[in-house]
Structures are given as C-alpha cells and as structure tokens.
Coordinates of C-alpha atoms in Angstrom, one line a residue:
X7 CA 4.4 18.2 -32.7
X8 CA 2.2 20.5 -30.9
X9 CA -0.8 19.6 -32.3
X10 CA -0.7 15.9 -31.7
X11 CA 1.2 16.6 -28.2
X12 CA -1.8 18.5 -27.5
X13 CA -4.1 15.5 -28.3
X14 CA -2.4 12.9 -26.4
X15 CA -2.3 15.3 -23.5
X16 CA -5.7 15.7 -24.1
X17 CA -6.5 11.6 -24.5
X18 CA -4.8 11.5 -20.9
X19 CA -6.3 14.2 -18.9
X20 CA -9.9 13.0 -20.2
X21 CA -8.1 9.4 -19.1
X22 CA -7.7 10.7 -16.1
X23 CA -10.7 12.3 -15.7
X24 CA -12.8 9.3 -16.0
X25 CA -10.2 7.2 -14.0
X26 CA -11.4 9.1 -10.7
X27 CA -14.8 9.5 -11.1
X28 CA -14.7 5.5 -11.5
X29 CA -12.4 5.7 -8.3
X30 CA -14.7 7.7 -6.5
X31 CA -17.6 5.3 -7.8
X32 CA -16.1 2.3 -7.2
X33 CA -14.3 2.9 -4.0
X34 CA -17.1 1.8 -1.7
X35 CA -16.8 -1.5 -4.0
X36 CA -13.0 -1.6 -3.7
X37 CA -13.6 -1.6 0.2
X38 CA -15.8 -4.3 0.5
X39 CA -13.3 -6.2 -1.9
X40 CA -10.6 -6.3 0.2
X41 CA -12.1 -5.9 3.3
X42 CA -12.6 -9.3 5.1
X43 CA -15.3 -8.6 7.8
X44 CA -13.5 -4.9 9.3
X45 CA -12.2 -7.4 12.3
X46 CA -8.9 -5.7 12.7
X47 CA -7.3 -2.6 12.0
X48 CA -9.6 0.6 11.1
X49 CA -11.8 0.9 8.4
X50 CA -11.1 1.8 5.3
X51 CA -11.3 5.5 4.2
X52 CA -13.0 5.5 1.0
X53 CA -12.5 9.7 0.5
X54 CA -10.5 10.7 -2.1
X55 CA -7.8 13.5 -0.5
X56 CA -6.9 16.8 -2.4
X57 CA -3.4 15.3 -2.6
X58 CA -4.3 12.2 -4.2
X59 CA -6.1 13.8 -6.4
X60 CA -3.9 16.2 -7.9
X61 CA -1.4 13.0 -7.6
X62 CA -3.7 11.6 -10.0
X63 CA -4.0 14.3 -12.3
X64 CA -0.6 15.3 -12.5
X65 CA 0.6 11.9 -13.6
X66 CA -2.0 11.5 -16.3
X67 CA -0.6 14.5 -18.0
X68 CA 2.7 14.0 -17.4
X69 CA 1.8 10.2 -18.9
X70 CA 0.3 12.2 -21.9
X71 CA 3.3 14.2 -22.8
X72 CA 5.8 11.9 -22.2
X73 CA 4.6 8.9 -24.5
X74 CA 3.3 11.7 -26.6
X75 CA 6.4 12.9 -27.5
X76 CA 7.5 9.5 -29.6
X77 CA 4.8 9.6 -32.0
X78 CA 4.1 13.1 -32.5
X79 CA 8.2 13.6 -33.3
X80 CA 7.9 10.7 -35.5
X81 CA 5.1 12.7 -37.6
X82 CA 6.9 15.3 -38.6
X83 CA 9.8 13.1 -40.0
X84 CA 7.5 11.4 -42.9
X85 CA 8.7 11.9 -46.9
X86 CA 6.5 14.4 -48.2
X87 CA 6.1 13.2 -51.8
X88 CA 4.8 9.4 -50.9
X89 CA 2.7 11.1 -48.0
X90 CA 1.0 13.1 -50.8
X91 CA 0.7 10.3 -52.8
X92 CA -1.3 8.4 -50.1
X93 CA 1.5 6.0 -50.5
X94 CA 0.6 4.2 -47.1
X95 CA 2.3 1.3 -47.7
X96 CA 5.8 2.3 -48.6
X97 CA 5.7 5.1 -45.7
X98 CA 5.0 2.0 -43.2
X99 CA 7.5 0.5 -44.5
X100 CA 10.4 3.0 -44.0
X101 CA 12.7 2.2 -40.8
X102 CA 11.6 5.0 -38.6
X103 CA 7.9 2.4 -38.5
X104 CA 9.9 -0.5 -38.0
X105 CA 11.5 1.1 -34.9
X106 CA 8.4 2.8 -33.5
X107 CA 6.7 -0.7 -33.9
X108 CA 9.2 -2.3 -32.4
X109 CA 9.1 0.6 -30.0
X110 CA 5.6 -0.4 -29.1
X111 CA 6.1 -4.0 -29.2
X112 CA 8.5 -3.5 -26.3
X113 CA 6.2 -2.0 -24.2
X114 CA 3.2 -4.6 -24.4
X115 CA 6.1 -7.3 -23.0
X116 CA 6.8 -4.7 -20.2
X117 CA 2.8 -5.1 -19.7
X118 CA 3.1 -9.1 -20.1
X119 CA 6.2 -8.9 -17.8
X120 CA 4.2 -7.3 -15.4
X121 CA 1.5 -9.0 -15.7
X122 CA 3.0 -12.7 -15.1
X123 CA 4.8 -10.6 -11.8
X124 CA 1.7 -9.8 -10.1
X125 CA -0.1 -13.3 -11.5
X126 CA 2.5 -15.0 -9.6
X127 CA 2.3 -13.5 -6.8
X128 CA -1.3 -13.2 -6.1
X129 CA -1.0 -17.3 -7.0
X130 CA 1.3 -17.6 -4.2
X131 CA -0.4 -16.3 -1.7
X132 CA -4.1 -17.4 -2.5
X133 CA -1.8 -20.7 -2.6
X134 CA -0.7 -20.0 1.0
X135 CA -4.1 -19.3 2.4
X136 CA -5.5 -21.9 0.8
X137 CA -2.8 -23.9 2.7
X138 CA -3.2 -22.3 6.1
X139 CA -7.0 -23.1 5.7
X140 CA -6.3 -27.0 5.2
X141 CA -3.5 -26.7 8.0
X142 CA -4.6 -29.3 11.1
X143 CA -4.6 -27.4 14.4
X144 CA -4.5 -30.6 16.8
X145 CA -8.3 -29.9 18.1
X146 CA -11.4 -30.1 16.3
X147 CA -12.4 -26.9 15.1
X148 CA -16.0 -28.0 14.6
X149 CA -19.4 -27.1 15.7
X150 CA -17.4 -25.1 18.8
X151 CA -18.5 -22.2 19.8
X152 CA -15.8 -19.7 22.0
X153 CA -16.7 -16.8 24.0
X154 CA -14.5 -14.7 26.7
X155 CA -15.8 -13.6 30.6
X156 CA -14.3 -11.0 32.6
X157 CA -16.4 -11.0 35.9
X158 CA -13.5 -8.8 38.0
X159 CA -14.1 -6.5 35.8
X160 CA -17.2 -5.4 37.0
X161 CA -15.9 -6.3 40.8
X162 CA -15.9 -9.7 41.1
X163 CA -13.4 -11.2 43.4
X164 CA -11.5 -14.7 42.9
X165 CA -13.9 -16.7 44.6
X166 CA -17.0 -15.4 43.3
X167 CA -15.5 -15.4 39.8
X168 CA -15.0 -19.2 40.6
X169 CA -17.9 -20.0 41.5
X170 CA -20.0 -18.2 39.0
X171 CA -17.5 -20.4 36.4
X172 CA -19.0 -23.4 38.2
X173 CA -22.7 -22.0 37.5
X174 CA -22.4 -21.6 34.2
X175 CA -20.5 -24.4 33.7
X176 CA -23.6 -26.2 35.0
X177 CA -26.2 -24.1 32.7
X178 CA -24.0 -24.6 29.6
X179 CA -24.1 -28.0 29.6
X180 CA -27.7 -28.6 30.2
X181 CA -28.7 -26.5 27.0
X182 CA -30.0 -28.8 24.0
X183 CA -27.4 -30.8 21.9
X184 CA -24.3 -29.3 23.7
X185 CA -21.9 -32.3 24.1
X186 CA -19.0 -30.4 26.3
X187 CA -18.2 -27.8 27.9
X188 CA -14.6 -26.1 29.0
X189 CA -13.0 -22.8 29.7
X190 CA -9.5 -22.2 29.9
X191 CA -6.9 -18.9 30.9
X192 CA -6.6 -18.2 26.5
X193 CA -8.6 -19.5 23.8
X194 CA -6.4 -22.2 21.7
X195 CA -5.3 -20.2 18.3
X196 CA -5.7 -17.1 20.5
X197 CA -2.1 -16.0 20.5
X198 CA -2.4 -14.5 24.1
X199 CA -0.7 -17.5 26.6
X200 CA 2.4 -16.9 28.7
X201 CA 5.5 -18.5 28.1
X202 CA 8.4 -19.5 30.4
X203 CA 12.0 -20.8 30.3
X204 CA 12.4 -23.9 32.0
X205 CA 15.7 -25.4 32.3
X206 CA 16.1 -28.9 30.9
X207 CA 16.6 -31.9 33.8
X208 CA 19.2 -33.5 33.9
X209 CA 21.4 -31.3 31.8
X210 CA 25.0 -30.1 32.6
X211 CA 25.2 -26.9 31.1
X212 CA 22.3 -24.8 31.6
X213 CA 19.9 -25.2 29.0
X214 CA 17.0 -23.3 29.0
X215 CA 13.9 -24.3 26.7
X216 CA 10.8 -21.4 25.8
X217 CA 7.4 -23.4 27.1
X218 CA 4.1 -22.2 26.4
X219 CA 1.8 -22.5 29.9
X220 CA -2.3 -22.7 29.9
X221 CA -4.2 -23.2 32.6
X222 CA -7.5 -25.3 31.7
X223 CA -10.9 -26.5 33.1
X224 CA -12.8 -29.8 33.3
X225 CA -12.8 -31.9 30.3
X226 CA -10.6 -29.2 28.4
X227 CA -8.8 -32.1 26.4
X228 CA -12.1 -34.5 25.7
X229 CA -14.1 -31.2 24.9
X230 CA -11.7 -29.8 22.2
X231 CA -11.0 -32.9 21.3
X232 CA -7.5 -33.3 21.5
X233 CA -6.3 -36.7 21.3
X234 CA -4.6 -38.4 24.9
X235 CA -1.6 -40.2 24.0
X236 CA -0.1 -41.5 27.0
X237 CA -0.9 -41.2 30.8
X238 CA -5.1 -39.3 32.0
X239 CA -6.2 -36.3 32.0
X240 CA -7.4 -33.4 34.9
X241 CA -9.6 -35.4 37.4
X242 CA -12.0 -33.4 39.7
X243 CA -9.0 -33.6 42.6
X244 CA -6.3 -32.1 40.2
X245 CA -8.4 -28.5 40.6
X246 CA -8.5 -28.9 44.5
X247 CA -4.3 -29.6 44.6
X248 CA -3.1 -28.4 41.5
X249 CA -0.3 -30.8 41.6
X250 CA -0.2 -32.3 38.5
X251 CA 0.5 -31.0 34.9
X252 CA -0.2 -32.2 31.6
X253 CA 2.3 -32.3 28.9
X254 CA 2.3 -32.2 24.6
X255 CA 4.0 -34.4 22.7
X256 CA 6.5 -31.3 21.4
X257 CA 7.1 -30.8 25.1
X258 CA 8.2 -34.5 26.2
X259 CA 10.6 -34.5 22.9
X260 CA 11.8 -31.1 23.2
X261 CA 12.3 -30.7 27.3
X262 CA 12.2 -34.1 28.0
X263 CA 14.3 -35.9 25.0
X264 CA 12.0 -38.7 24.6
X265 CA 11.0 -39.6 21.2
X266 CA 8.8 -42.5 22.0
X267 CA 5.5 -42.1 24.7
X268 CA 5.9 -43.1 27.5
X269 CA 4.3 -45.7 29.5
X270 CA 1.2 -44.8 32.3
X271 CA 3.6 -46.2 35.1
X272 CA 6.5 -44.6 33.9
X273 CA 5.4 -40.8 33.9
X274 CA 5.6 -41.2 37.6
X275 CA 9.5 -41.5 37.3
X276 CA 9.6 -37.5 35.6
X277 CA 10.5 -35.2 37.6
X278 CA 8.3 -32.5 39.0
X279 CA 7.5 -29.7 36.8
X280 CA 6.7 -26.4 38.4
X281 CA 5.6 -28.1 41.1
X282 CA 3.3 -30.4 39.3
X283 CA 3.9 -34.2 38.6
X284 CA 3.3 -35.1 34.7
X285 CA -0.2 -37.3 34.6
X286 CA -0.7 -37.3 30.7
X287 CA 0.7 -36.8 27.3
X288 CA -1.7 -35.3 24.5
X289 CA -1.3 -34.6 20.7
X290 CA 0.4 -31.3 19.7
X291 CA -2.0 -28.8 19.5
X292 CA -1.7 -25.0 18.1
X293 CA -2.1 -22.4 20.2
X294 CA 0.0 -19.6 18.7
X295 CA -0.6 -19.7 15.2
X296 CA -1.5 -22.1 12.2
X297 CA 2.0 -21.6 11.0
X298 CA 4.7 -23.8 12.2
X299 CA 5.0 -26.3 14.8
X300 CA 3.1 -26.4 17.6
X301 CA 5.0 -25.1 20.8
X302 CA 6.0 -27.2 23.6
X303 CA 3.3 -26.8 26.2
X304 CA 2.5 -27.6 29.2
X305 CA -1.4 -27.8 30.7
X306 CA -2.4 -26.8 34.4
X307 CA -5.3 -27.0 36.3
X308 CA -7.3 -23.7 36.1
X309 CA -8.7 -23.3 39.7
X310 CA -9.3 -19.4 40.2
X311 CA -8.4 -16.5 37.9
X312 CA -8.9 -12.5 38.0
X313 CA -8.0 -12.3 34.2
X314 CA -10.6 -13.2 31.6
X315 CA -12.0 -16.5 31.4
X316 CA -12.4 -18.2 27.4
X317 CA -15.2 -20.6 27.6
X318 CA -15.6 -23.1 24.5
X319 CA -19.0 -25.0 24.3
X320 CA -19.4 -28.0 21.8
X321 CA -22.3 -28.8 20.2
X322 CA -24.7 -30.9 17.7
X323 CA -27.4 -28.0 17.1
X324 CA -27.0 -24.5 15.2
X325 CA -24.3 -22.6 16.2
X326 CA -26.4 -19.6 16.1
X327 CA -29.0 -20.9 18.1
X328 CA -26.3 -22.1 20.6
X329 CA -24.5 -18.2 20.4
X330 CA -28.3 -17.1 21.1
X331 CA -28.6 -19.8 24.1
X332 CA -25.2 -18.6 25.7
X333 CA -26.4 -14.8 25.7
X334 CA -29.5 -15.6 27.3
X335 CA -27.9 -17.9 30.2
X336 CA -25.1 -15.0 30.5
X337 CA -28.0 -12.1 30.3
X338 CA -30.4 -14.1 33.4
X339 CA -26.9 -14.8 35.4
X340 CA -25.9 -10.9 35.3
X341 CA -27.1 -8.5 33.0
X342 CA -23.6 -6.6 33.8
X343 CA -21.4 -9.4 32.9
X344 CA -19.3 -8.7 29.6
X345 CA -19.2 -11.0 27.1
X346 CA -16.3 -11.0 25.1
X347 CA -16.0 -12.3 20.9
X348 CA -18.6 -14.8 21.2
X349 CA -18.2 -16.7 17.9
X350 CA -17.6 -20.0 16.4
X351 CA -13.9 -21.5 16.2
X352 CA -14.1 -21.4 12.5
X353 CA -14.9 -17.9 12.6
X354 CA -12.1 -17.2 15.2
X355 CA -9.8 -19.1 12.9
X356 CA -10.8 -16.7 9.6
X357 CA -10.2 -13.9 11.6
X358 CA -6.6 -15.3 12.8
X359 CA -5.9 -15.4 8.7
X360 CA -7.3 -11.6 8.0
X361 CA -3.8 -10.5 7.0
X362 CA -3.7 -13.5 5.0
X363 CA -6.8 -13.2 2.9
X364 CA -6.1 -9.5 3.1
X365 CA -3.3 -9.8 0.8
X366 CA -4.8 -12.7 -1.1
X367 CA -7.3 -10.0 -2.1
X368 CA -5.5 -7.3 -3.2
X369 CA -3.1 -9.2 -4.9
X370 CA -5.3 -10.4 -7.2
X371 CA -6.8 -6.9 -7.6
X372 CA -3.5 -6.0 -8.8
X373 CA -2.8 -9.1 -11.0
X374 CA -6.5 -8.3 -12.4
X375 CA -5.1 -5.1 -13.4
X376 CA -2.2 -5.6 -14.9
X377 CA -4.1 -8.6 -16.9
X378 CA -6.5 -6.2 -18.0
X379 CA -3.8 -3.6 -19.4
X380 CA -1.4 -6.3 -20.9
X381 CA -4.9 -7.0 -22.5
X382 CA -5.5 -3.2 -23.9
X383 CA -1.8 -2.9 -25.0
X384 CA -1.8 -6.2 -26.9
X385 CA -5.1 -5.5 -28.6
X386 CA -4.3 -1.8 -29.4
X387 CA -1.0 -2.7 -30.8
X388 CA -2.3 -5.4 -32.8
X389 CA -5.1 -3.3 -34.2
X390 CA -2.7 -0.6 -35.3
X391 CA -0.3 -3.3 -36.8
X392 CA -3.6 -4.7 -38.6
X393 CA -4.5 -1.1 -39.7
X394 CA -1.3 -0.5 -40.9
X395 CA -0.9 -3.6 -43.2
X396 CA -4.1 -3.3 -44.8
X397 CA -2.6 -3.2 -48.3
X398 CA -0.9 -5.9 -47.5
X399 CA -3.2 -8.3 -46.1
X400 CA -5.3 -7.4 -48.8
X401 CA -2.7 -8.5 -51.2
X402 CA -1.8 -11.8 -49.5
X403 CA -5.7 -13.0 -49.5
X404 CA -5.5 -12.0 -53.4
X405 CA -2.6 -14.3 -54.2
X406 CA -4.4 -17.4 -52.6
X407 CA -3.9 -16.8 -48.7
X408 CA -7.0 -17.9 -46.7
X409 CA -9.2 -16.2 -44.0
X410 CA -7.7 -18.4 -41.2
X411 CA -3.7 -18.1 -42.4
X412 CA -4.2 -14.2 -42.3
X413 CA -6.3 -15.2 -38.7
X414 CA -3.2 -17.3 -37.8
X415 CA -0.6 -14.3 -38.6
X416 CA -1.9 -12.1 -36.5
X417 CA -2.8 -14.3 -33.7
X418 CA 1.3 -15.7 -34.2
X419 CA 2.4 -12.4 -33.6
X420 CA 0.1 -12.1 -30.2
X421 CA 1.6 -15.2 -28.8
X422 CA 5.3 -14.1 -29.8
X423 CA 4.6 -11.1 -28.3
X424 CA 3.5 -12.3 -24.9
X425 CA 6.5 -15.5 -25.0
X426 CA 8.7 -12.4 -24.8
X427 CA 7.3 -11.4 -22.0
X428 CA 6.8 -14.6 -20.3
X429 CA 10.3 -15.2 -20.4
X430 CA 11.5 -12.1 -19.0
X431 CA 8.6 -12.0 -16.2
X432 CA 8.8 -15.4 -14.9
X433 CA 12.6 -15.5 -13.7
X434 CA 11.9 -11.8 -12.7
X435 CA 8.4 -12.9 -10.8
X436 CA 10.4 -15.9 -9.3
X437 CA 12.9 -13.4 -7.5
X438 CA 10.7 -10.7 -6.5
X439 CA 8.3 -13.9 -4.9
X440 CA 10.7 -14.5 -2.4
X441 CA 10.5 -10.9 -0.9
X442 CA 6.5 -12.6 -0.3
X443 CA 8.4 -15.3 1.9
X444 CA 7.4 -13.7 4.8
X445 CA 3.7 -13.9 4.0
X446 CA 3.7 -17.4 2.3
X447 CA 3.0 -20.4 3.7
X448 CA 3.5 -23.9 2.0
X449 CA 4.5 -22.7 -1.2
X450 CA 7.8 -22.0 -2.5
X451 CA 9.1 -19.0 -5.2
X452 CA 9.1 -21.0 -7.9
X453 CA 6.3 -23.1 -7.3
X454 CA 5.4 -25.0 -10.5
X455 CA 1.3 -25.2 -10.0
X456 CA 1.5 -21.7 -9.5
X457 CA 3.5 -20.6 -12.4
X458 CA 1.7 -22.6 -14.8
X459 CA -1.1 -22.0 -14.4
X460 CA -0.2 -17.8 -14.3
X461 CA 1.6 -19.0 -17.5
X462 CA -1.7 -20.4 -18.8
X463 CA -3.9 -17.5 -18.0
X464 CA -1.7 -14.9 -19.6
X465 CA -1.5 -17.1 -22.9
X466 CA -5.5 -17.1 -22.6
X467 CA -5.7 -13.6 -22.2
X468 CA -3.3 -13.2 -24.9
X469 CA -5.3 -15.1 -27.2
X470 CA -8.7 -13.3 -26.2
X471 CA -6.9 -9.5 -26.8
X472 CA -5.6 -10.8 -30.6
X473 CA -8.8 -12.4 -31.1
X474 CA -10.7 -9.3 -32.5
X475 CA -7.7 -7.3 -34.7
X476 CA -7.0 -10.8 -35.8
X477 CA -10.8 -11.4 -37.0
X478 CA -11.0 -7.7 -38.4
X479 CA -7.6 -8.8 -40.7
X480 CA -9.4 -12.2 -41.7
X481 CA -12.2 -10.1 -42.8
X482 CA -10.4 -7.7 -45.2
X483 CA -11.9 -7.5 -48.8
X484 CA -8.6 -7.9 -50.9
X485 CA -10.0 -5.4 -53.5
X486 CA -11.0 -2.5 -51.3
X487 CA -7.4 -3.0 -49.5
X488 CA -6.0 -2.6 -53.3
X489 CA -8.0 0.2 -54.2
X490 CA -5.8 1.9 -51.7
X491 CA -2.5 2.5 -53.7

C-alpha cells in the first residue's frame, strides 16, 4: 500500500506541478478570454499568490492519497497462487474487480453529470446574450455615434454652456454624411435618468406611478429615430417656453389608462403634466436597460444644463472617421473641453451587456473543462477495461466475432456510461439553472434547444473518448491475446 500510495501521490504532485506552470503560462490567455474590452471593473490580476499556490499544491496531494487509497488497498487483497500463475483473467474476474470497476464507472457519470451541469448552463446564458443582442431598443442603434460634454466643469456657466451646445450643434451637422444631430440630459441605454412619482389624474385614492424624466434637444426623436405615434414633436418655440412635454406609449397606458392613441386634437384635453401640456406620443423606447419593458417616460425640452451634456450624431460615412471629425470640431472649439465615452451606440450597447458576455465566457470555460475531463475519465476507464479483457476479446474474435462487434462493445459501454450520467445531470442541471435566473434572459431552465443540443455534444464527446480503446480492442490479434493464459 505504500508503494503504490507513494506513486499515485507522486502521479498527482507532478499533476500538479504541470497544472501551474500551465496556469502561470496561460493566465495572460485566460484574461484576454474572459475579458470583454477591460470596460468595467479592474483588470484582471494574472499573479499567482503564495496562497493559491500552496492551495493548489495541497489539494493535488491530498487528490493523490485519497483516490490512491482504493486501488493500492485493492492490491494487496489478490490470490496469490493465480497471481503467480499470471492468471490475469480469472483474477479480473473475482468480485473485488467487479466492484472497483464499478467503482470507477461511478465516477466517469459523476464527470458526465458534471459535465451536462456546466453545458447547460453555459447554453443558457450564451442563449440569453444572444437574446439581449437581438432585443429591439425602440431607436435605431445604427451608424450613431454618442459622446458626453461637461463644459461647467472647466467653469462654464449656464448660458455659455448653452450657447456653446448651439455652436457645435451647428458644426456637427455641417460635417460630411452626418444626417442629425441631438443631445439630450442621459444617453438612451445609459442607465443614468431621474425618475419621479407622479400621482395618476383623476384617481380617488392616491396612486402614485414611478416615471422616468429626460430632457432632450432639437430633433431628439427624428435623429434617434424613434417612431411618432400620435400628436408632433419639440418645435424651436418649445425650448424658449418649455411648456410642453412629450410622452411614450408605456406612459399614456400606464399613467394615463388609455390603451388606444389618441387623436392630435384630443391631446389638448390631458391635463398638464409638470407643468407641460402633452404635444406627442412616441414608441417605447429603452432607456434603462435591454431587459424588460421600457419605462414610462416622459420627454422635456432641454434648454440649459450644468450637468453633462450626451450628444448623439447620425451618420452615412465611417464611424471612425466621424469619431475623428467630432474630436477635431471639439479640440478647435476648446482644447480644455472634456470629452466624455465617445463611441458608437453599438459599442455603448456591448458594453451595457459586459456582465453578460462576461459570464457567457467563463461559463463555457468551465463547461470546456469539465467536457474535457468527462473526456479523460471515459477514455482512461475504457482503456483499462480494454486492457483488462484482453484474453477475452482475443477469444471472442477467435470464435467468429468481427473487428466492428468487438468496436461496437466497447463503444456500447461508452454510451451506457455517459446515458447514466445524462440522466442524473440533466434534472440536476435543470434545478441548479434556475439559481442562473437572475442572469438569464429569454430562456427558461429547462429550455429544450439548450438541453439538446448540451445532450448532443456530450454523446459526441463520448463517442470521440471511446473511439481510440474501442479501435485498440478491434485491433487485438486473437492468438497473441491466447498466448496469455
């Protein structure tokens, strides 16, 4: 028991060995595979500490010994007199093999268990971002490019900062293939707007409804392109008075309890809404999130600000050249003046989803990993079973058997093997996916697509790991096989 005990400790700690020299190899790699652009959060830290590495090390012995100890205590339980006969096949035969095999076999459907776990989960969520990507926000996304401007910041006051807005308004839209420009108080998607209870008109009790509030420019609606439903939009008067709002379609069913749009004559019966008479209805638009419904909202006329300013400038040409354009307009205006995220909206949308594809990626890291060692377990078990039944494989292509029945066997007991495993990882997978609710979008637990096709891969995989022991027991010469009794 020593002796083998100290091999398998041995096996392990070289294991382990090699494990974190790849780590520390391939850590750089491992960072750029999850990482999704470094856009939020802090980089990664790709230094291996003292205290994962003795982590490391201390579970790869301890790994060692304790699945050591099965077959080293196993050896020392043989018959003598067959084992000194080289009688292999009759001491493979004895129960104690049958229940280490079975032993064995137990642990590659743990693997296949696990495996199907983490294929179902990393299915579900590249499922969800896949979902989020195709997810309509109410504007059109392309060929827009958003920046932010925060003149007080540098000591602007409200009317400078207004009419420097005006200027570059003016310079913006005279640049080459640009088709509209807009600014607003937040960038739509941005996830920084204020909110406001307003209590519902004509209610008895009081009811109070959460609206989201952004103040826009000139041509907000026609430059993002969200579509006007009912009533106008801002006219060059509503920025001088600032009496007149614009509502969604969320807003006028939720605060409003109209289903159908209104007619242009009949939005002048609504009440006043702080202090603004509703001119228009537009489509629902996002401006939170790409999850959910879009909020109700109401639109006011930007006329001054001392926060930052989010410009949006459509156009026909390159977006880069257009980025390169806006830099230039902003550096001959004021050297001094920050600009803030300049970037298209598609980019602005793929960093909204970096948690997403975050977890996307590191999911399927992990189901990658627990493919490839459902892989190792099946083929090492499988070549050990083939090793073992040498005699007897030799015997059974001697009586008749053919190259592919033997090929058939071994692949048979593959499949069964991994069917186990299936059945007890997918109802398992299916429960532990709804702790992923949270993070999923469009997709349920048990989705079918997903599970079948994380049922097909693992069959694949499967199929690839019994390939070779399988090919090695087609390949047996029956009379070298018999030479061994």
């Amino acid at each position: 028991v020593r002796q083998l005990l100290t091999e398998s400790v041995l096996l392990s700690a070289v294991g382990g060995v090699v494990g974190l020299w790849v780590a520390g190899a391939g850590s750089k790699a491992l960072a750029a595979f999850v990482d999704t652009g470094g856009v939020r959060g802090a980089p990664f830290d790709t230094v291996i500490d003292h205290r994962v590495l003795l982590f490391a090390l201390t579970l790869s012995v301890f790994t060692g010994v304790l699945f050591g100890i099965a077959p080293a205590c196993r050896s020392t339980r043989g018959s003598l007199i067959p084992a000194l006969k080289e009688a292999i096949g009759q001491c493979d035969s004895s129960p104690r093999a049958g229940r280490f095999v079975t032993f064995g076999g137990a642990l590659v459907v743990t693997q296949v268990a696990v495996s199907v776990l983490f294929l179902v989960g990393a299915g579900l969520l590249i499922r969800s971002l896949a979902n989020l990507k195709d997810v309509d926000p109410g504007f059109d996304t392309r060929h827009l490019v958003v920046f932010g401007l925060h003149p007080t910041s540098i000591g602007y006051t409200a009317a400078h900062s207004q009419n420097l807005l005006r200027d570059l308004h003016t310079r913006f839209e005279a640049l080459p293939g640009v088709t509209g420009v807009t600014y607003s108080s937040s960038e739509l998607l941005g996830g920084s707007f204020v909110t406001m209870n307003m209590r519902r008109p004509g209610s008895g009790d009081i009811s109070y409804l959460e609206v989201a509030a952004l103040s826009v420019g000139p041509r907000f609606f026609e430059t993002m392109r969200i579509s006007l439903l009912a009533g106008r939009t801002f006219s060059a008067d509503d920025f001088s008075s600032r009496s007149t709002v614009i509502v969604n379609r969320a807003f006028m069913r939720q605060f409003l309890g109209r289903q159908e749009l209104p007619s242009t004559a009949a939005l002048k019966g609504y009440p006043a809404i702080l202090s603004g008479q509703i001119v228009g209805v537009i489509g629902d638009a996002k401006i939170r999130s790409l999850r959910g419904e879009a909020p109700p909202t109401l639109y006011r006329p930007l006329a001054f600000t001392l926060a930052p300013t989010r410009f949006a400038v459509r156009t026909t040409t390159d977006s880069a050249s257009t980025i390169a354009a806006v830099r230039r307009i902003i550096n001959d205006v004021d050297p001094n003046l920050p600009l803030l995220n300049v970037q298209t909206q598609e980019e602005a949308i793929d960093r909204l989803l970096f948690n997403e594809r975050l977890f996307a990626r590191i999911g399927s890291l992990l189901a990658l990993s627990a493919l490839l060692l459902a892989c190792i377990g099946l083929y090492g078990l499988l070549a050990y079973n083939v090793a073992q039944r040498r005699r007897e494989i030799g015997i059974r292509l001697a009586v008749g058997a053919t190259p592919a029945l033997v090929l058939g066997m071994v692949m048979r007991d593959s499949l069964l093997l991994s069917a186990i495993g299936i059945v007890v990882g997918i109802p398992v997978a299916i429960a532990a996916a709804r702790l992923l609710s949270a993070f999923t979008f469009g997709v349920g637990p048990a989705d079918p697509l997903t599970v079948a096709l994380s049922l097909v891969v693992m069959l694949l995989v499967a199929a690839l790991a019994a390939w070779l022991p399988a090919r090695s027991a087609a390949r047996v010469d029956p009379m070298i096989a018999l030479r061994q009794e």
